[in-house]
Short mmCIF file of C-alpha atoms in Angstrom, two decimals:
data_model
loop_
_atom_site.label_atom_id
_atom_site.label_comp_id
_atom_site.label_asym_id
_atom_site.label_seq_id
_atom_site.Cartn_x
_atom_site.Cartn_y
_atom_site.Cartn_z
CA MET O 1 104.73 39.21 160.81
CA ASN O 2 103.46 41.95 163.11
CA ASP O 3 106.92 43.70 163.81
CA ARG O 4 106.78 44.32 159.86
CA LYS O 5 103.70 46.05 160.59
CA VAL O 6 104.22 48.16 162.85
CA ARG O 7 107.65 49.24 161.49
CA ARG O 8 105.75 50.31 157.84
CA ARG O 9 103.37 52.27 160.21
CA ARG O 10 106.20 53.83 161.61
CA ARG O 11 108.71 54.97 158.40
CA SER O 12 104.43 55.61 156.59
CA SER O 13 104.19 57.92 159.79
CA ASN O 14 107.83 59.31 159.83
CA GLY O 15 107.63 60.16 156.11
CA PHE O 16 104.58 62.11 156.56
CA VAL O 17 106.30 64.52 159.36
CA ASP O 18 108.42 64.99 156.96
CA ILE O 19 106.24 66.06 154.12
CA LEU O 20 105.21 68.37 157.30
CA ASN O 21 108.36 69.65 158.28
CA GLY O 22 109.21 70.59 154.70
CA LEU O 23 105.92 72.61 153.80
CA LEU O 24 106.24 74.06 157.51
CA THR O 25 110.11 74.90 156.97
CA LEU O 26 109.08 76.34 153.09
CA LEU O 27 106.36 78.48 154.94
CA VAL O 28 108.63 79.57 157.31
CA LEU O 29 111.64 80.54 155.42
CA GLY O 30 108.40 82.05 152.27
CA LEU O 31 107.58 84.09 155.31
CA LEU O 32 110.83 85.35 156.56
CA VAL O 33 111.37 85.83 152.60
CA ALA O 34 108.14 88.39 152.53
CA GLY O 35 108.86 89.77 155.45
CA GLY O 36 112.36 90.86 154.28
CA ILE O 37 110.93 91.73 150.66
CA VAL O 38 108.46 93.73 153.25
CA LEU O 39 110.89 95.51 154.69
CA TYR O 40 113.49 96.06 152.13
CA GLY O 41 110.45 98.05 150.26
CA ALA O 42 109.25 99.94 153.28
CA SER O 43 113.24 101.22 154.20
CA GLN O 44 113.53 102.21 150.65
CA PHE O 45 109.68 103.38 150.69
CA TYR O 46 110.35 105.52 154.10
CA GLY O 47 113.76 105.63 154.06
CA GLU O 48 116.22 108.91 152.91
CA GLY O 49 115.90 108.84 149.12
CA PRO O 50 118.85 109.55 146.27
CA LEU O 51 118.34 113.09 146.06
CA THR O 52 121.28 114.55 146.65
CA ALA O 53 119.99 118.46 146.00
CA GLU O 54 116.63 119.81 145.97
CA THR O 55 114.99 119.38 142.47
CA THR O 56 112.02 120.96 141.01
CA PHE O 57 109.94 117.97 139.16
CA ARG O 58 106.83 118.44 137.13
CA VAL O 59 103.50 116.63 137.19
CA GLU O 60 102.03 116.99 133.50
CA ALA O 61 98.08 117.18 133.62
CA GLY O 62 96.61 113.95 133.68
CA SER O 63 99.55 112.02 135.06
CA GLY O 64 98.88 108.91 137.09
CA LEU O 65 101.38 107.33 139.08
CA SER O 66 101.80 104.35 136.71
CA SER O 67 103.50 107.69 134.58
CA ILE O 68 104.93 109.55 137.38
CA GLY O 69 107.17 105.84 138.86
CA PRO O 70 109.48 105.62 135.89
CA ARG O 71 109.87 109.72 135.51
CA LEU O 72 111.28 109.59 139.05
CA GLU O 73 113.17 107.01 138.76
CA GLU O 74 114.89 108.44 134.95
CA GLN O 75 115.61 111.59 137.38
CA GLY O 76 117.17 110.49 140.10
CA LEU O 77 114.32 110.72 142.51
CA ILE O 78 113.62 107.28 143.90
CA SER O 79 115.57 104.27 143.42
CA ASN O 80 112.72 101.84 142.27
CA GLN O 81 109.69 102.68 140.05
CA TYR O 82 107.68 99.55 141.53
CA ILE O 83 108.42 99.66 145.14
CA PHE O 84 106.73 103.29 144.88
CA GLN O 85 104.04 102.35 143.15
CA VAL O 86 103.25 99.66 145.28
CA GLY O 87 104.06 102.13 148.50
CA SER O 88 101.94 104.69 146.91
CA ARG O 89 98.68 102.11 146.95
CA VAL O 90 99.29 100.90 150.64
CA ALA O 91 100.47 104.03 152.20
CA ASN O 92 98.02 106.45 154.18
CA ILE O 93 98.22 108.94 151.42
CA GLU O 94 95.06 109.87 150.10
CA GLY O 95 93.98 111.67 146.90
CA THR O 96 95.16 112.35 143.80
CA VAL O 97 98.63 113.56 142.31
CA LYS O 98 98.46 117.85 141.38
CA GLN O 99 99.69 118.92 138.10
CA GLY O 100 102.03 121.58 138.24
CA ASP O 101 106.31 121.41 139.46
CA PHE O 102 106.90 120.75 142.93
CA ARG O 103 110.25 121.30 144.71
CA ILE O 104 111.19 118.15 145.67
CA PRO O 105 114.14 118.71 148.81
CA ALA O 106 117.36 116.56 148.88
CA GLY O 107 117.28 112.78 150.93
CA ALA O 108 113.36 113.05 149.72
CA SER O 109 112.07 109.42 150.44
CA MET O 110 109.47 108.11 148.82
CA ALA O 111 106.48 108.79 151.10
CA ASP O 112 108.03 112.92 151.30
CA ILE O 113 107.55 112.59 147.85
CA LEU O 114 103.95 111.23 147.11
CA ARG O 115 102.83 113.61 149.68
CA GLU O 116 104.01 117.00 148.09
CA LEU O 117 102.45 116.21 144.80
CA ILE O 118 99.37 114.66 146.84
CA GLU O 119 98.82 117.41 149.56
CA GLY O 120 101.54 120.02 148.73
CA ASN O 121 101.19 123.45 146.42
CA PRO O 122 102.92 123.23 143.03
CA ILE O 123 105.35 126.25 142.11
CA ARG O 124 103.23 129.04 141.36
CA TYR O 125 104.39 130.97 138.04
CA ALA O 126 102.89 134.08 136.98
CA VAL O 127 102.75 136.36 133.21
CA VAL O 128 102.76 140.16 133.93
CA ILE O 129 100.47 142.02 131.97
CA PRO O 130 102.31 145.86 132.28
CA GLU O 131 99.40 148.78 132.52
CA GLY O 132 98.84 150.03 128.61
CA TRP O 133 99.59 147.02 126.46
CA THR O 134 97.43 146.27 123.83
CA ALA O 135 95.76 143.13 123.80
CA TRP O 136 98.51 142.19 120.66
CA GLU O 137 100.87 142.64 122.71
CA ALA O 138 99.06 141.01 125.75
CA VAL O 139 98.73 137.24 123.49
CA GLN O 140 102.51 138.14 122.18
CA ARG O 141 103.46 137.98 125.60
CA LEU O 142 101.21 135.21 126.22
CA ASN O 143 102.24 133.14 123.34
CA ALA O 144 106.36 133.37 124.63
CA ASP O 145 105.62 131.88 127.49
CA ALA O 146 106.59 128.18 127.05
CA ASN O 147 105.33 127.03 130.76
CA ILE O 148 101.51 127.78 129.29
CA THR O 149 100.09 125.88 126.69
CA GLY O 150 97.46 125.65 123.80
CA GLU O 151 96.47 128.63 121.37
CA ILE O 152 94.82 131.89 121.95
CA SER O 153 91.81 131.09 119.01
CA THR O 154 91.09 134.81 118.66
CA LEU O 155 92.45 138.08 118.93
CA PRO O 156 91.12 138.98 122.64
CA ALA O 157 88.66 142.91 121.79
CA GLU O 158 91.09 145.80 122.74
CA GLY O 159 90.02 146.86 126.24
CA SER O 160 89.41 143.85 127.63
CA ILE O 161 92.84 143.08 129.59
CA LEU O 162 93.02 143.86 132.58
CA PRO O 163 96.59 144.75 133.12
CA GLY O 164 98.12 142.54 135.98
CA SER O 165 100.65 140.38 137.62
CA TYR O 166 98.37 136.51 136.78
CA ASP O 167 99.29 133.26 139.09
CA TYR O 168 99.20 129.80 136.75
CA VAL O 169 100.65 126.39 136.74
CA PRO O 170 102.09 125.04 134.00
CA GLY O 171 100.28 123.00 131.61
CA ASP O 172 97.97 125.81 132.28
CA THR O 173 96.15 126.72 128.75
CA ARG O 174 97.05 130.39 127.05
CA GLN O 175 93.21 130.61 126.55
CA SER O 176 92.49 130.15 130.45
CA VAL O 177 94.99 132.26 131.55
CA LEU O 178 93.72 135.05 128.39
CA GLU O 179 90.04 134.93 130.32
CA ARG O 180 91.16 134.82 134.02
CA MET O 181 92.73 138.38 132.21
CA GLN O 182 89.35 139.46 130.79
CA ALA O 183 86.55 138.15 133.34
CA ALA O 184 88.62 140.39 136.16
CA MET O 185 88.60 143.82 133.74
CA THR O 186 84.60 142.68 133.57
CA SER O 187 84.44 142.65 137.05
CA GLU O 188 86.75 145.56 138.08
CA LEU O 189 84.78 147.81 135.16
CA ALA O 190 81.81 147.31 136.82
CA ALA O 191 82.76 147.80 140.34
CA VAL O 192 84.65 151.64 138.52
CA TRP O 193 81.47 152.33 136.51
CA GLU O 194 79.01 152.00 139.53
CA ALA O 195 81.50 154.51 142.29
CA ARG O 196 81.75 156.64 139.09
CA GLN O 197 81.14 160.64 140.00
CA PRO O 198 77.20 161.13 138.17
CA ASP O 199 77.38 163.68 136.34
CA LEU O 200 80.48 162.41 133.67
CA PRO O 201 79.61 163.04 129.70
CA LEU O 202 79.81 159.37 129.56
CA GLU O 203 76.90 157.12 128.73
CA THR O 204 78.33 153.68 129.39
CA PRO O 205 81.22 150.74 131.20
CA GLU O 206 82.57 151.22 127.75
CA GLN O 207 82.70 154.97 127.08
CA LEU O 208 84.38 155.24 130.81
CA LEU O 209 86.79 152.37 129.19
CA VAL O 210 88.10 153.76 125.67
CA LEU O 211 89.06 157.41 127.78
CA ALA O 212 90.82 155.69 130.80
CA SER O 213 92.71 153.44 128.03
CA ILE O 214 93.59 157.24 126.59
CA VAL O 215 94.25 158.36 130.12
CA GLU O 216 96.61 155.52 129.98
CA ARG O 217 98.94 156.00 127.22
CA GLU O 218 98.82 159.93 127.49
CA THR O 219 100.48 159.75 130.84
CA GLY O 220 102.65 157.11 132.76
CA VAL O 221 102.92 159.28 136.00
CA ALA O 222 99.73 157.60 138.05
CA THR O 223 99.99 160.70 140.04
CA GLU O 224 98.69 162.76 137.26
CA ARG O 225 96.18 160.42 135.79
CA PRO O 226 93.05 161.85 137.73
CA GLN O 227 94.57 165.47 136.10
CA VAL O 228 94.63 164.12 132.77
CA ALA O 229 91.60 162.72 132.64
CA ALA O 230 89.57 165.68 133.68
CA VAL O 231 91.04 167.89 130.68
CA PHE O 232 89.48 165.30 128.90
CA VAL O 233 86.08 164.96 130.52
CA ASN O 234 86.17 169.20 130.68
CA ARG O 235 86.85 168.86 126.60
CA LEU O 236 83.94 166.63 126.12
CA ARG O 237 81.67 168.77 127.94
CA GLU O 238 82.48 171.93 125.68
CA GLY O 239 82.14 169.48 122.76
CA MET O 240 85.95 170.11 122.41
CA ARG O 241 87.66 167.46 120.35
CA LEU O 242 89.82 165.12 122.62
CA GLN O 243 93.46 165.72 120.25
CA SER O 244 95.63 163.20 121.49
CA ASP O 245 98.22 162.18 119.76
CA PRO O 246 97.68 157.68 120.59
CA THR O 247 94.44 157.75 119.29
CA ILE O 248 96.17 158.62 115.87
CA ILE O 249 98.85 156.27 116.41
CA TYR O 250 96.51 153.35 117.78
CA GLY O 251 94.76 154.13 114.38
CA ILE O 252 97.73 153.15 111.97
CA THR O 253 99.60 150.49 113.84
CA LYS O 254 96.25 149.03 115.67
CA GLY O 255 98.22 148.12 118.41
CA GLN O 256 100.99 146.16 116.62
CA GLY O 257 104.23 147.44 118.41
CA SER O 258 104.98 151.43 118.24
CA LEU O 259 105.17 153.55 115.34
CA GLY O 260 108.81 154.45 115.81
CA ARG O 261 108.31 158.45 114.92
CA GLY O 262 106.53 160.84 115.44
CA LEU O 263 103.99 161.84 113.27
CA ARG O 264 103.01 163.79 110.36
CA ARG O 265 101.15 166.72 109.34
CA SER O 266 99.11 164.43 106.99
CA GLU O 267 98.50 161.42 109.88
CA ILE O 268 97.38 164.63 112.07
CA GLU O 269 94.86 165.65 109.60
CA ALA O 270 94.03 162.30 107.72
CA GLN O 271 89.99 161.39 108.81
CA THR O 272 90.33 158.32 110.01
CA PRO O 273 88.22 156.64 113.10
CA TYR O 274 90.49 157.18 115.95
CA ASN O 275 91.99 160.74 114.37
CA THR O 276 90.57 162.86 117.64
CA TYR O 277 91.40 165.42 115.76
CA GLN O 278 89.08 165.24 113.16
CA ILE O 279 86.21 163.51 114.83
CA ASP O 280 84.56 164.47 117.78
CA GLY O 281 83.80 162.64 121.00
CA LEU O 282 85.54 159.25 121.38
CA PRO O 283 86.78 157.03 119.11
CA PRO O 284 85.56 153.66 118.46
CA THR O 285 87.35 151.54 120.79
CA PRO O 286 89.43 151.74 123.14
CA ILE O 287 93.04 152.65 122.25
CA ALA O 288 94.93 149.83 124.77
CA ASN O 289 94.13 148.19 128.28
CA PRO O 290 94.29 150.95 130.98
CA GLY O 291 95.29 150.09 134.87
CA ILE O 292 92.66 149.84 137.48
CA ASP O 293 94.22 153.77 138.48
CA SER O 294 93.26 155.24 135.15
CA LEU O 295 89.90 153.86 134.87
CA LYS O 296 89.83 155.36 138.46
CA ALA O 297 91.03 158.53 137.54
CA VAL O 298 87.86 158.47 134.55
CA ALA O 299 85.53 157.49 136.86
CA ASN O 300 86.55 160.59 139.27
CA PRO O 301 88.60 163.36 137.67
CA ASP O 302 90.16 165.60 139.49
CA THR O 303 88.09 169.37 139.65
CA HIS O 304 89.58 172.11 137.40
CA ASP O 305 89.34 174.45 134.63
CA TYR O 306 91.81 172.76 132.55
CA LEU O 307 90.99 172.42 128.84
CA TYR O 308 95.29 171.38 127.45
CA PHE O 309 98.15 169.90 128.59
CA VAL O 310 101.76 168.99 126.87
CA ALA O 311 105.00 167.35 127.66
CA LYS O 312 106.99 168.74 130.96
CA GLY O 313 110.41 168.05 129.78
CA ALA O 314 112.03 165.70 127.50
CA SER O 315 111.55 162.44 130.01
CA PRO O 316 108.06 161.45 130.61
CA ARG O 317 108.62 160.54 133.53
CA GLU O 318 108.79 164.58 134.37
CA GLY O 319 104.43 164.51 134.01
CA HIS O 320 102.92 167.30 131.70
CA VAL O 321 101.95 171.23 132.42
CA PHE O 322 98.16 172.47 132.16
CA ALA O 323 97.09 175.26 131.30
CA GLU O 324 93.31 176.77 130.87
CA THR O 325 93.59 178.92 127.89
CA TYR O 326 94.65 178.27 124.38
CA ALA O 327 97.30 180.96 124.55
CA GLU O 328 98.49 179.82 128.22
CA HIS O 329 99.27 176.46 126.34
CA GLN O 330 100.73 177.76 123.21
CA ASP O 331 103.30 179.38 125.93
CA ASN O 332 104.02 176.15 127.44
CA VAL O 333 104.09 174.50 124.14
CA ALA O 334 107.60 176.81 123.24
CA GLN O 335 108.76 176.16 126.38
CA TYR O 336 108.57 172.04 126.36
CA ARG O 337 109.81 172.69 122.51
CA ARG O 338 113.21 174.63 124.09
CA ILE O 339 113.88 172.03 126.78
CA ALA O 340 113.51 169.27 124.07
CA ALA O 341 115.70 170.83 121.72
CA GLU O 342 118.24 171.41 124.56
CA ALA O 343 117.85 167.79 125.82
CA ALA O 344 119.06 167.16 121.91
CA ALA O 345 121.42 169.05 121.62
CA GLN O 346 122.65 167.58 124.53
CA ALA O 347 122.28 164.26 123.48
CA GLU O 348 123.76 165.15 120.36
CA ALA O 349 126.59 166.68 122.29
CA ASP O 350 127.23 163.95 124.48
CA ALA O 351 127.41 161.23 122.00
CA GLU O 352 130.38 163.18 119.84
CA ALA O 353 132.49 163.36 123.15
CA ALA O 354 131.68 159.21 123.17
CA ARG O 355 133.14 158.76 120.07
CA GLN O 356 136.37 160.52 120.44
CA ALA O 357 136.82 159.60 123.55
CA LEU O 358 136.48 155.50 122.43
CA GLU O 359 138.92 157.15 119.04
CA ALA O 360 141.07 158.35 121.24
CA GLU O 361 140.98 154.73 123.66
CA GLN O 362 141.33 152.57 120.31
CA ALA O 363 144.66 154.76 119.23
CA GLY O 364 146.21 154.77 122.13
CA GLU O 365 145.75 150.56 122.36
CA ALA O 366 147.30 150.16 118.95
CA PRO O 367 150.70 149.21 118.53
CA ALA O 368 153.24 152.01 116.97
CA ALA O 369 154.00 151.60 113.31
CA GLU O 370 157.02 150.60 112.27
#
């Protein structure tokens, strides 16, 4: 009987050991499996990625890791979005992802991609507003750029934009880019006004801006802007009308495109706020957005006695010739008209020669009549 009790206790002890061994085995296997999963995940997170060529990845405004992971996998930048999300939480890379476009090199690991999106610099894009463009043209340029978003609430005041190149990241709003352009003009105009000649016949920074816009539209030759500015300053001092064709054109088009033809006599004689052949002083607003050079030219114009100028040749790049008296100016105008007529005749002759050459070439290529 005692032997049976001993055997029973041994069987009970052996069963407990078996259970314990089984549990330990399962634990070890679980640890091995978990370790394997961790090692696999780590190799996927830190190892070379599937991307075979450099590509650009865009992070939209407000995006988080939960929305970025699926897009990275969908675009072939990573092998598994879940490993990316888990790895992103345990990796020692602090910060939040930035908005914008990022260059991702071939073979980038998940860790490399995460670090780039958090610590890297997004690709910078730029919108360029040329000197002399109107507010309407600037808004058209902003609206045409598909990388920026939103609408311009209202057409900005003419002359309120400083021409130049403005960086942005995709997803920035058009209104925010426009406001930076306007802030730049406000700052630059204030600085130029402070550095102006003290005896200018201009009472406010706004008047300087108006005259600078006229100078901007009158000449595209940067080196002669102080000279052109001085002509208008001299005229204002003498009480003479500015007689600037671009002001009349702006009054007709309101800055929304070019006139596409010469001015008519009736337009020069029309009584409008922008017709500086008919009004005294400056027009009511700028006629374009002048660049820094034109602002500085008006603030510190050349010193001379010229009151007139006219184009030197058929090309605007040739600049202008200047005169102190109306008689000298008339001679310069007559010379310009001769040059313009000769240039027009030459252009017509060249066009006719090109037409004849084309007809001869087409006749030579035509199949002979049978």
